C-alpha positions as protocol buffer text, in pm:
chain_id: "A"
residue {
  index: 1
  type: MET
  ca { x: -12529 y: -448 z: -1705 }
}
residue {
  index: 2
  type: LYS
  ca { x: -12869 y: -402 z: -1441 }
}
residue {
  index: 3
  type: THR
  ca { x: -12693 y: -175 z: -1156 }
}
residue {
  index: 4
  type: ILE
  ca { x: -12833 y: -245 z: -754 }
}
residue {
  index: 5
  type: PRO
  ca { x: -12982 y: 49 z: -568 }
}
residue {
  index: 6
  type: PHE
  ca { x: -12781 y: 199 z: -326 }
}
residue {
  index: 7
  type: ALA
  ca { x: -12968 y: 186 z: 12 }
}
residue {
  index: 8
  type: ARG
  ca { x: -12983 y: 604 z: 31 }
}
residue {
  index: 9
  type: ASP
  ca { x: -13155 y: 590 z: -306 }
}
residue {
  index: 10
  type: ARG
  ca { x: -13411 y: 389 z: -200 }
}
residue {
  index: 11
  type: GLU
  ca { x: -13795 y: 432 z: -116 }
}
residue {
  index: 12
  type: PRO
  ca { x: -13821 y: 379 z: 300 }
}
residue {
  index: 13
  type: LEU
  ca { x: -14064 y: 151 z: 392 }
}
residue {
  index: 14
  type: PRO
  ca { x: -14442 y: 281 z: 492 }
}
residue {
  index: 15
  type: LEU
  ca { x: -14482 y: 365 z: 826 }
}
residue {
  index: 16
  type: ALA
  ca { x: -14717 y: 81 z: 978 }
}
residue {
  index: 17
  type: ARG
  ca { x: -14472 y: -181 z: 799 }
}
residue {
  index: 18
  type: VAL
  ca { x: -14218 y: -70 z: 1063 }
}
residue {
  index: 19
  type: LEU
  ca { x: -14370 y: -92 z: 1345 }
}
residue {
  index: 20
  type: ARG
  ca { x: -14582 y: -451 z: 1225 }
}
residue {
  index: 21
  type: ALA
  ca { x: -14181 y: -557 z: 1219 }
}
residue {
  index: 22
  type: TYR
  ca { x: -14075 y: -455 z: 1513 }
}
residue {
  index: 23
  type: CYS
  ca { x: -14420 y: -578 z: 1741 }
}
residue {
  index: 24
  type: LEU
  ca { x: -14370 y: -893 z: 1584 }
}
residue {
  index: 25
  type: GLU
  ca { x: -14053 y: -868 z: 1693 }
}
residue {
  index: 26
  type: ALA
  ca { x: -14142 y: -853 z: 2018 }
}
residue {
  index: 27
  type: LYS
  ca { x: -14404 y: -1125 z: 2023 }
}
residue {
  index: 28
  type: PHE
  ca { x: -14160 y: -1342 z: 1919 }
}
residue {
  index: 29
  type: GLU
  ca { x: -13946 y: -1288 z: 2181 }
}
residue {
  index: 30
  type: THR
  ca { x: -14179 y: -1265 z: 2477 }
}
residue {
  index: 31
  type: LEU
  ca { x: -14295 y: -1626 z: 2344 }
}
residue {
  index: 32
  type: ALA
  ca { x: -13889 y: -1748 z: 2339 }
}
residue {
  index: 33
  type: ALA
  ca { x: -13828 y: -1600 z: 2679 }
}
residue {
  index: 34
  type: LEU
  ca { x: -14213 y: -1775 z: 2882 }
}
residue {
  index: 35
  type: ARG
  ca { x: -14129 y: -2125 z: 2707 }
}
residue {
  index: 36
  type: THR
  ca { x: -13734 y: -2106 z: 2853 }
}
residue {
  index: 37
  type: THR
  ca { x: -13774 y: -2247 z: 3170 }
}
residue {
  index: 38
  type: GLY
  ca { x: -13529 y: -2103 z: 3293 }
}
residue {
  index: 39
  type: PHE
  ca { x: -13659 y: -1794 z: 3304 }
}
residue {
  index: 40
  type: ALA
  ca { x: -13940 y: -1747 z: 3291 }
}
residue {
  index: 41
  type: LEU
  ca { x: -14003 y: -2011 z: 3662 }
}
residue {
  index: 42
  type: PRO
  ca { x: -13749 y: -1795 z: 3891 }
}
residue {
  index: 43
  type: PHE
  ca { x: -13878 y: -1470 z: 3768 }
}
residue {
  index: 44
  type: LEU
  ca { x: -14287 y: -1521 z: 3752 }
}
residue {
  index: 45
  type: ILE
  ca { x: -14200 y: -1796 z: 4019 }
}
residue {
  index: 46
  type: VAL
  ca { x: -13924 y: -1666 z: 4291 }
}
residue {
  index: 47
  type: PRO
  ca { x: -14070 y: -1383 z: 4410 }
}
residue {
  index: 48
  type: VAL
  ca { x: -14412 y: -1515 z: 4522 }
}
residue {
  index: 49
  type: ALA
  ca { x: -14216 y: -1818 z: 4630 }
}
residue {
  index: 50
  type: ILE
  ca { x: -14021 y: -1583 z: 4882 }
}
residue {
  index: 51
  type: TYR
  ca { x: -14244 y: -1313 z: 4962 }
}
residue {
  index: 52
  type: LEU
  ca { x: -14570 y: -1589 z: 5143 }
}
residue {
  index: 53
  type: LEU
  ca { x: -14223 y: -1727 z: 5280 }
}
residue {
  index: 54
  type: PHE
  ca { x: -14105 y: -1400 z: 5390 }
}
residue {
  index: 55
  type: GLY
  ca { x: -14415 y: -1184 z: 5435 }
}
residue {
  index: 56
  type: VAL
  ca { x: -14726 y: -1407 z: 5477 }
}
residue {
  index: 57
  type: VAL
  ca { x: -14534 y: -1694 z: 5705 }
}
residue {
  index: 58
  type: PHE
  ca { x: -14302 y: -1555 z: 5911 }
}
residue {
  index: 59
  type: GLY
  ca { x: -14421 y: -1212 z: 5878 }
}
residue {
  index: 60
  type: GLY
  ca { x: -14756 y: -1237 z: 6089 }
}
residue {
  index: 61
  type: GLY
  ca { x: -14691 y: -1239 z: 6406 }
}
residue {
  index: 62
  type: PRO
  ca { x: -14809 y: -973 z: 6638 }
}
residue {
  index: 63
  type: GLY
  ca { x: -14692 y: -594 z: 6546 }
}
residue {
  index: 64
  type: ALA
  ca { x: -14544 y: -702 z: 6194 }
}
residue {
  index: 65
  type: GLU
  ca { x: -14824 y: -492 z: 6053 }
}
residue {
  index: 66
  type: GLU
  ca { x: -14622 y: -181 z: 5944 }
}
residue {
  index: 67
  type: PHE
  ca { x: -14408 y: -519 z: 5749 }
}
residue {
  index: 68
  type: ALA
  ca { x: -14655 y: -623 z: 5537 }
}
residue {
  index: 69
  type: ASP
  ca { x: -14591 y: -290 z: 5291 }
}
residue {
  index: 70
  type: TYR
  ca { x: -14161 y: -282 z: 5284 }
}
residue {
  index: 71
  type: PHE
  ca { x: -14197 y: -673 z: 5226 }
}
residue {
  index: 72
  type: PHE
  ca { x: -14451 y: -629 z: 4945 }
}
residue {
  index: 73
  type: ALA
  ca { x: -14256 y: -289 z: 4800 }
}
residue {
  index: 74
  type: GLY
  ca { x: -13919 y: -516 z: 4865 }
}
residue {
  index: 75
  type: PHE
  ca { x: -14049 y: -835 z: 4626 }
}
residue {
  index: 76
  type: GLY
  ca { x: -14254 y: -600 z: 4414 }
}
residue {
  index: 77
  type: VAL
  ca { x: -13944 y: -434 z: 4343 }
}
residue {
  index: 78
  type: LEU
  ca { x: -13693 y: -777 z: 4329 }
}
residue {
  index: 79
  type: ALA
  ca { x: -13968 y: -902 z: 4105 }
}
residue {
  index: 80
  type: ALA
  ca { x: -13973 y: -610 z: 3837 }
}
residue {
  index: 81
  type: ALA
  ca { x: -13543 y: -530 z: 3870 }
}
residue {
  index: 82
  type: MET
  ca { x: -13493 y: -986 z: 3805 }
}
residue {
  index: 83
  type: PRO
  ca { x: -13615 y: -993 z: 3419 }
}
residue {
  index: 84
  type: GLY
  ca { x: -13402 y: -664 z: 3347 }
}
residue {
  index: 85
  type: ILE
  ca { x: -13105 y: -724 z: 3423 }
}
residue {
  index: 86
  type: PHE
  ca { x: -13153 y: -1093 z: 3345 }
}
residue {
  index: 87
  type: THR
  ca { x: -13264 y: -993 z: 3019 }
}
residue {
  index: 88
  type: GLY
  ca { x: -12862 y: -837 z: 2955 }
}
residue {
  index: 89
  type: VAL
  ca { x: -12740 y: -1160 z: 2978 }
}
residue {
  index: 90
  type: ILE
  ca { x: -12967 y: -1317 z: 2668 }
}
residue {
  index: 91
  type: LEU
  ca { x: -12856 y: -1018 z: 2519 }
}
residue {
  index: 92
  type: ALA
  ca { x: -12478 y: -1149 z: 2579 }
}
residue {
  index: 93
  type: THR
  ca { x: -12512 y: -1491 z: 2564 }
}
residue {
  index: 94
  type: GLU
  ca { x: -12655 y: -1446 z: 2173 }
}
residue {
  index: 95
  type: ARG
  ca { x: -12381 y: -1161 z: 2063 }
}
residue {
  index: 96
  type: GLU
  ca { x: -12130 y: -1508 z: 2217 }
}
residue {
  index: 97
  type: GLY
  ca { x: -12355 y: -1696 z: 2011 }
}
residue {
  index: 98
  type: ASN
  ca { x: -12320 y: -1470 z: 1706 }
}
residue {
  index: 99
  type: LEU
  ca { x: -12669 y: -1546 z: 1668 }
}
residue {
  index: 100
  type: LEU
  ca { x: -12672 y: -1105 z: 1675 }
}
residue {
  index: 101
  type: ARG
  ca { x: -12478 y: -1076 z: 1378 }
}
residue {
  index: 102
  type: LEU
  ca { x: -12708 y: -1346 z: 1163 }
}
residue {
  index: 103
  type: LYS
  ca { x: -13031 y: -1122 z: 1298 }
}
residue {
  index: 104
  type: ARG
  ca { x: -12865 y: -889 z: 1132 }
}
residue {
  index: 105
  type: ALA
  ca { x: -12916 y: -1020 z: 814 }
}
residue {
  index: 106
  type: LEU
  ca { x: -13218 y: -1075 z: 813 }
}
residue {
  index: 107
  type: PRO
  ca { x: -13491 y: -775 z: 729 }
}
residue {
  index: 108
  type: LEU
  ca { x: -13591 y: -624 z: 1012 }
}
residue {
  index: 109
  type: PRO
  ca { x: -13554 y: -269 z: 1134 }
}
residue {
  index: 110
  type: PRO
  ca { x: -13173 y: -173 z: 1310 }
}
residue {
  index: 111
  type: GLY
  ca { x: -13357 y: -145 z: 1641 }
}
residue {
  index: 112
  type: ALA
  ca { x: -13636 y: -426 z: 1604 }
}
residue {
  index: 113
  type: THR
  ca { x: -13425 y: -698 z: 1876 }
}
residue {
  index: 114
  type: ILE
  ca { x: -13358 y: -460 z: 2169 }
}
residue {
  index: 115
  type: VAL
  ca { x: -13689 y: -298 z: 2151 }
}
residue {
  index: 116
  type: ALA
  ca { x: -13882 y: -664 z: 2181 }
}
residue {
  index: 117
  type: LYS
  ca { x: -13634 y: -720 z: 2471 }
}
residue {
  index: 118
  type: VAL
  ca { x: -13689 y: -412 z: 2640 }
}
residue {
  index: 119
  type: VAL
  ca { x: -14058 y: -513 z: 2565 }
}
residue {
  index: 120
  type: MET
  ca { x: -14028 y: -897 z: 2705 }
}
residue {
  index: 121
  type: ALA
  ca { x: -13844 y: -733 z: 3030 }
}
residue {
  index: 122
  type: MET
  ca { x: -14132 y: -493 z: 3066 }
}
residue {
  index: 123
  type: GLY
  ca { x: -14395 y: -736 z: 3019 }
}
residue {
  index: 124
  type: VAL
  ca { x: -14247 y: -1051 z: 3206 }
}
residue {
  index: 125
  type: ALA
  ca { x: -14235 y: -753 z: 3470 }
}
residue {
  index: 126
  type: ALA
  ca { x: -14533 y: -668 z: 3480 }
}
residue {
  index: 127
  type: VAL
  ca { x: -14664 y: -975 z: 3519 }
}
residue {
  index: 128
  type: ALA
  ca { x: -14423 y: -1064 z: 3807 }
}
residue {
  index: 129
  type: ILE
  ca { x: -14522 y: -759 z: 3987 }
}
residue {
  index: 130
  type: THR
  ca { x: -14907 y: -849 z: 3989 }
}
residue {
  index: 131
  type: LEU
  ca { x: -14820 y: -1221 z: 4074 }
}
residue {
  index: 132
  type: VAL
  ca { x: -14643 y: -1095 z: 4392 }
}
residue {
  index: 133
  type: ALA
  ca { x: -14950 y: -849 z: 4420 }
}
residue {
  index: 134
  type: GLY
  ca { x: -15214 y: -1102 z: 4437 }
}
residue {
  index: 135
  type: ALA
  ca { x: -15052 y: -1337 z: 4651 }
}
residue {
  index: 136
  type: ALA
  ca { x: -14994 y: -989 z: 4897 }
}
residue {
  index: 137
  type: LEU
  ca { x: -15383 y: -945 z: 4836 }
}
residue {
  index: 138
  type: LEU
  ca { x: -15473 y: -1328 z: 4906 }
}
residue {
  index: 139
  type: GLY
  ca { x: -15220 y: -1388 z: 5190 }
}
residue {
  index: 140
  type: GLY
  ca { x: -15449 y: -1070 z: 5387 }
}
residue {
  index: 141
  type: ARG
  ca { x: -15100 y: -871 z: 5486 }
}
residue {
  index: 142
  type: ILE
  ca { x: -15137 y: -567 z: 5286 }
}
residue {
  index: 143
  type: GLN
  ca { x: -15435 y: -370 z: 5087 }
}
residue {
  index: 144
  type: LEU
  ca { x: -15416 y: -206 z: 4770 }
}
């Protein structure tokens, strides 16, 4: 009769394989988030549109130059915070649908799902901040 070895008796995976698993999970999580229009459009388009409306169109009066920095900083924070906040909502939805239980059965490192969501949120936030900065530069209201 063949016995199944315990997990503690096995050799650990090579570091390159573990890092590859983390990178692939982060890549697929980011692609899934950007393909979801309910996630990508509000987090990439809304901060830019609101900044263009309030920072460029309505904030163009005389003596309003000092407010351009405040508008840019405020909408930059909005662009950075939205993906981070709502990634928790996505995680809760996946937990409710038992998707996290399914992911535990996959041959992934234990923290790959959480790390992938954090990397995805940071990447989307970086793109959103870059879009707000581009809108600020094109609007001519701020100098970076």
